[in-house]
Amino acid sequence: QVRLVESGGGLVQAGDSLRVSCAASGRTFSNHAMGWFRQAPGKEREFVAAISGSGHSTDYADSVKGRFTISRDTAKNTLYLQMNSLKPEDTAVYYCAARTLPSTTRSNASYNYWGQGTQVTVSS
C-alpha cells in the first residue's frame, strides 16, 4: 500500500524558515514527479512546487519563487520543501503528492497519490 506521510509543520513567525518533509512508502518514486500543494481555510488547494522524476527540473508558483526550495532524496524516498522568509499568507495545510509519470505538472488532478497534510501557520 502506497503511503505519503508529511511532517515538519508548525507555528512560526513571519520571516522564519521551516522545512516540511514527505516520506513515501509502499513503492519507490525515484522516477516519478512529486509536488507540494497547499490549502488555506476557505480556499481551493493550490500548486506550490514540483520536482521531476530525475530531480533535474523544478517548478514553483510565483508566490513562493525565490523563497521556497523543493528537493528529494531518492535513497530515502523522501521529498522536502524548504520554506524561507515565511509570510502570514503562507499559512495553510501543506500536502505532498506523487504521480506515476516523470514530468512535472501544476495540475492536482494529475497526481495519483496524496498525503494527509501538515499544518503550517505563520504569525505576523
PDB file of C-alpha atoms in Angstrom:
ATOM      1  CA  GLN A   1       0.000   0.000   0.000  1.00  0.00           C
ATOM      2  CA  VAL A   2       1.374   3.377  -1.015  1.00  0.00           C
ATOM      3  CA  ARG A   3       1.612   5.974   1.722  1.00  0.00           C
ATOM      4  CA  LEU A   4       2.835   9.562   1.749  1.00  0.00           C
ATOM      5  CA  VAL A   5       3.333  10.995   5.221  1.00  0.00           C
ATOM      6  CA  GLU A   6       4.117  14.659   5.734  1.00  0.00           C
ATOM      7  CA  SER A   7       5.877  16.048   8.790  1.00  0.00           C
ATOM      8  CA  GLY A   8       7.615  19.198   9.981  1.00  0.00           C
ATOM      9  CA  GLY A   9       4.745  21.645  10.027  1.00  0.00           C
ATOM     10  CA  GLY A  10       4.227  24.031  12.899  1.00  0.00           C
ATOM     11  CA  LEU A  11       3.735  27.575  14.127  1.00  0.00           C
ATOM     12  CA  VAL A  12       6.394  30.116  13.168  1.00  0.00           C
ATOM     13  CA  GLN A  13       6.713  33.877  12.948  1.00  0.00           C
ATOM     14  CA  ALA A  14       6.856  35.905   9.770  1.00  0.00           C
ATOM     15  CA  GLY A  15      10.366  35.853   8.336  1.00  0.00           C
ATOM     16  CA  ASP A  16      11.217  32.469   9.846  1.00  0.00           C
ATOM     17  CA  SER A  17      12.154  29.306   7.987  1.00  0.00           C
ATOM     18  CA  LEU A  18      10.649  25.843   8.125  1.00  0.00           C
ATOM     19  CA  ARG A  19      11.255  22.566   6.312  1.00  0.00           C
ATOM     20  CA  VAL A  20       8.487  20.082   5.715  1.00  0.00           C
ATOM     21  CA  SER A  21       9.154  16.504   4.673  1.00  0.00           C
ATOM     22  CA  CYS A  22       7.194  13.768   2.938  1.00  0.00           C
ATOM     23  CA  ALA A  23       8.187  10.161   3.483  1.00  0.00           C
ATOM     24  CA  ALA A  24       6.960   7.716   0.865  1.00  0.00           C
ATOM     25  CA  SER A  25       6.446   4.018   1.434  1.00  0.00           C
ATOM     26  CA  GLY A  26       4.909   1.134  -0.432  1.00  0.00           C
ATOM     27  CA  ARG A  27       6.744   1.905  -3.662  1.00  0.00           C
ATOM     28  CA  THR A  28       9.696   3.912  -4.860  1.00  0.00           C
ATOM     29  CA  PHE A  29       9.085   7.243  -6.551  1.00  0.00           C
ATOM     30  CA  SER A  30      12.619   7.718  -7.794  1.00  0.00           C
ATOM     31  CA  ASN A  31      11.492   8.111 -11.428  1.00  0.00           C
ATOM     32  CA  HIS A  32       8.233   9.880 -10.725  1.00  0.00           C
ATOM     33  CA  ALA A  33       7.448  13.544 -10.356  1.00  0.00           C
ATOM     34  CA  MET A  34       6.365  14.781  -6.948  1.00  0.00           C
ATOM     35  CA  GLY A  35       4.909  18.022  -5.750  1.00  0.00           C
ATOM     36  CA  TRP A  36       3.677  20.178  -2.912  1.00  0.00           C
ATOM     37  CA  PHE A  37       0.266  21.775  -2.756  1.00  0.00           C
ATOM     38  CA  ARG A  38      -1.389  23.846  -0.043  1.00  0.00           C
ATOM     39  CA  GLN A  39      -4.889  24.731   1.036  1.00  0.00           C
ATOM     40  CA  ALA A  40      -5.823  27.662   3.226  1.00  0.00           C
ATOM     41  CA  PRO A  41      -9.173  27.860   5.032  1.00  0.00           C
ATOM     42  CA  GLY A  42     -11.966  28.735   2.632  1.00  0.00           C
ATOM     43  CA  LYS A  43      -9.712  28.470  -0.400  1.00  0.00           C
ATOM     44  CA  GLU A  44      -9.069  25.850  -3.057  1.00  0.00           C
ATOM     45  CA  ARG A  45      -5.985  23.675  -2.995  1.00  0.00           C
ATOM     46  CA  GLU A  46      -3.203  25.377  -4.934  1.00  0.00           C
ATOM     47  CA  PHE A  47       0.074  24.339  -6.503  1.00  0.00           C
ATOM     48  CA  VAL A  48       3.251  25.263  -4.647  1.00  0.00           C
ATOM     49  CA  ALA A  49       6.177  23.402  -6.210  1.00  0.00           C
ATOM     50  CA  ALA A  50       7.051  20.284  -8.183  1.00  0.00           C
ATOM     51  CA  ILE A  51      10.163  18.285  -8.999  1.00  0.00           C
ATOM     52  CA  SER A  52      10.699  15.893 -11.882  1.00  0.00           C
ATOM     53  CA  GLY A  53      11.464  12.214 -11.544  1.00  0.00           C
ATOM     54  CA  SER A  54      15.133  12.848 -12.282  1.00  0.00           C
ATOM     55  CA  GLY A  55      15.263  15.757  -9.871  1.00  0.00           C
ATOM     56  CA  HIS A  56      16.765  17.942 -12.581  1.00  0.00           C
ATOM     57  CA  SER A  57      13.665  20.014 -13.245  1.00  0.00           C
ATOM     58  CA  THR A  58      11.663  22.054 -10.762  1.00  0.00           C
ATOM     59  CA  ASP A  59       8.682  24.382 -10.976  1.00  0.00           C
ATOM     60  CA  TYR A  60       7.382  26.927  -8.494  1.00  0.00           C
ATOM     61  CA  ALA A  61       4.297  29.028  -8.075  1.00  0.00           C
ATOM     62  CA  ASP A  62       5.067  32.725  -8.486  1.00  0.00           C
ATOM     63  CA  SER A  63       4.014  33.387  -4.907  1.00  0.00           C
ATOM     64  CA  VAL A  64       6.834  31.215  -3.488  1.00  0.00           C
ATOM     65  CA  LYS A  65       9.538  31.528  -6.139  1.00  0.00           C
ATOM     66  CA  GLY A  66      12.812  32.631  -4.591  1.00  0.00           C
ATOM     67  CA  ARG A  67      11.649  31.725  -1.073  1.00  0.00           C
ATOM     68  CA  PHE A  68      10.828  28.009  -1.273  1.00  0.00           C
ATOM     69  CA  THR A  69      13.017  25.148  -2.490  1.00  0.00           C
ATOM     70  CA  ILE A  70      11.787  21.671  -3.356  1.00  0.00           C
ATOM     71  CA  SER A  71      14.197  18.731  -3.237  1.00  0.00           C
ATOM     72  CA  ARG A  72      14.188  14.977  -2.989  1.00  0.00           C
ATOM     73  CA  ASP A  73      16.361  12.234  -1.549  1.00  0.00           C
ATOM     74  CA  THR A  74      15.755   9.154  -3.668  1.00  0.00           C
ATOM     75  CA  ALA A  75      17.748   6.927  -1.327  1.00  0.00           C
ATOM     76  CA  LYS A  76      15.370   7.827   1.494  1.00  0.00           C
ATOM     77  CA  ASN A  77      12.309   8.034  -0.791  1.00  0.00           C
ATOM     78  CA  THR A  78      11.638  11.421   0.792  1.00  0.00           C
ATOM     79  CA  LEU A  79      10.523  14.775  -0.560  1.00  0.00           C
ATOM     80  CA  TYR A  80      11.326  18.113   1.089  1.00  0.00           C
ATOM     81  CA  LEU A  81      10.123  21.682   0.933  1.00  0.00           C
ATOM     82  CA  GLN A  82      12.428  24.281   2.439  1.00  0.00           C
ATOM     83  CA  MET A  83      10.456  27.441   3.170  1.00  0.00           C
ATOM     84  CA  ASN A  84      12.301  30.684   3.906  1.00  0.00           C
ATOM     85  CA  SER A  85      11.086  34.217   4.569  1.00  0.00           C
ATOM     86  CA  LEU A  86       7.675  32.890   5.502  1.00  0.00           C
ATOM     87  CA  LYS A  87       4.692  35.208   5.328  1.00  0.00           C
ATOM     88  CA  PRO A  88       1.292  35.032   7.042  1.00  0.00           C
ATOM     89  CA  GLU A  89      -0.271  34.297   3.642  1.00  0.00           C
ATOM     90  CA  ASP A  90       1.749  31.066   3.523  1.00  0.00           C
ATOM     91  CA  THR A  91      -0.469  29.718   6.305  1.00  0.00           C
ATOM     92  CA  ALA A  92      -2.145  26.547   5.036  1.00  0.00           C
ATOM     93  CA  VAL A  93      -2.221  22.783   5.187  1.00  0.00           C
ATOM     94  CA  TYR A  94       0.625  21.550   3.009  1.00  0.00           C
ATOM     95  CA  TYR A  95       0.112  18.348   1.022  1.00  0.00           C
ATOM     96  CA  CYS A  96       2.646  16.113  -0.649  1.00  0.00           C
ATOM     97  CA  ALA A  97       1.686  14.410  -3.905  1.00  0.00           C
ATOM     98  CA  ALA A  98       3.223  11.936  -6.338  1.00  0.00           C
ATOM     99  CA  ARG A  99       2.378  10.932  -9.873  1.00  0.00           C
ATOM    100  CA  THR A 100       3.270   7.921 -11.977  1.00  0.00           C
ATOM    101  CA  LEU A 101       4.968   9.993 -14.692  1.00  0.00           C
ATOM    102  CA  PRO A 102       8.400  11.686 -14.535  1.00  0.00           C
ATOM    103  CA  SER A 103       7.394  15.141 -15.767  1.00  0.00           C
ATOM    104  CA  THR A 104       6.213  17.946 -13.515  1.00  0.00           C
ATOM    105  CA  THR A 105       2.737  19.398 -13.673  1.00  0.00           C
ATOM    106  CA  ARG A 106       0.779  22.024 -11.745  1.00  0.00           C
ATOM    107  CA  SER A 107      -2.497  20.167 -12.107  1.00  0.00           C
ATOM    108  CA  ASN A 108      -3.555  18.447  -8.891  1.00  0.00           C
ATOM    109  CA  ALA A 109      -5.741  16.107 -10.938  1.00  0.00           C
ATOM    110  CA  SER A 110      -2.578  14.679 -12.492  1.00  0.00           C
ATOM    111  CA  TYR A 111      -1.209  13.360  -9.205  1.00  0.00           C
ATOM    112  CA  ASN A 112      -2.118   9.822  -8.189  1.00  0.00           C
ATOM    113  CA  TYR A 113      -1.080   9.735  -4.537  1.00  0.00           C
ATOM    114  CA  TRP A 114      -1.587  12.221  -1.727  1.00  0.00           C
ATOM    115  CA  GLY A 115      -0.519  12.605   1.878  1.00  0.00           C
ATOM    116  CA  GLN A 116      -2.778  13.652   4.721  1.00  0.00           C
ATOM    117  CA  GLY A 117      -1.237  17.110   5.049  1.00  0.00           C
ATOM    118  CA  THR A 118       0.704  19.059   7.645  1.00  0.00           C
ATOM    119  CA  GLN A 119      -0.350  22.418   9.081  1.00  0.00           C
ATOM    120  CA  VAL A 120       1.915  25.420   8.649  1.00  0.00           C
ATOM    121  CA  THR A 121       0.904  28.574  10.486  1.00  0.00           C
ATOM    122  CA  VAL A 122       2.804  31.839  10.115  1.00  0.00           C
ATOM    123  CA  SER A 123       2.033  34.561  12.619  1.00  0.00           C
ATOM    124  CA  SER A 124       2.580  38.240  11.865  1.00  0.00           C
TER     125      SER A 124
END
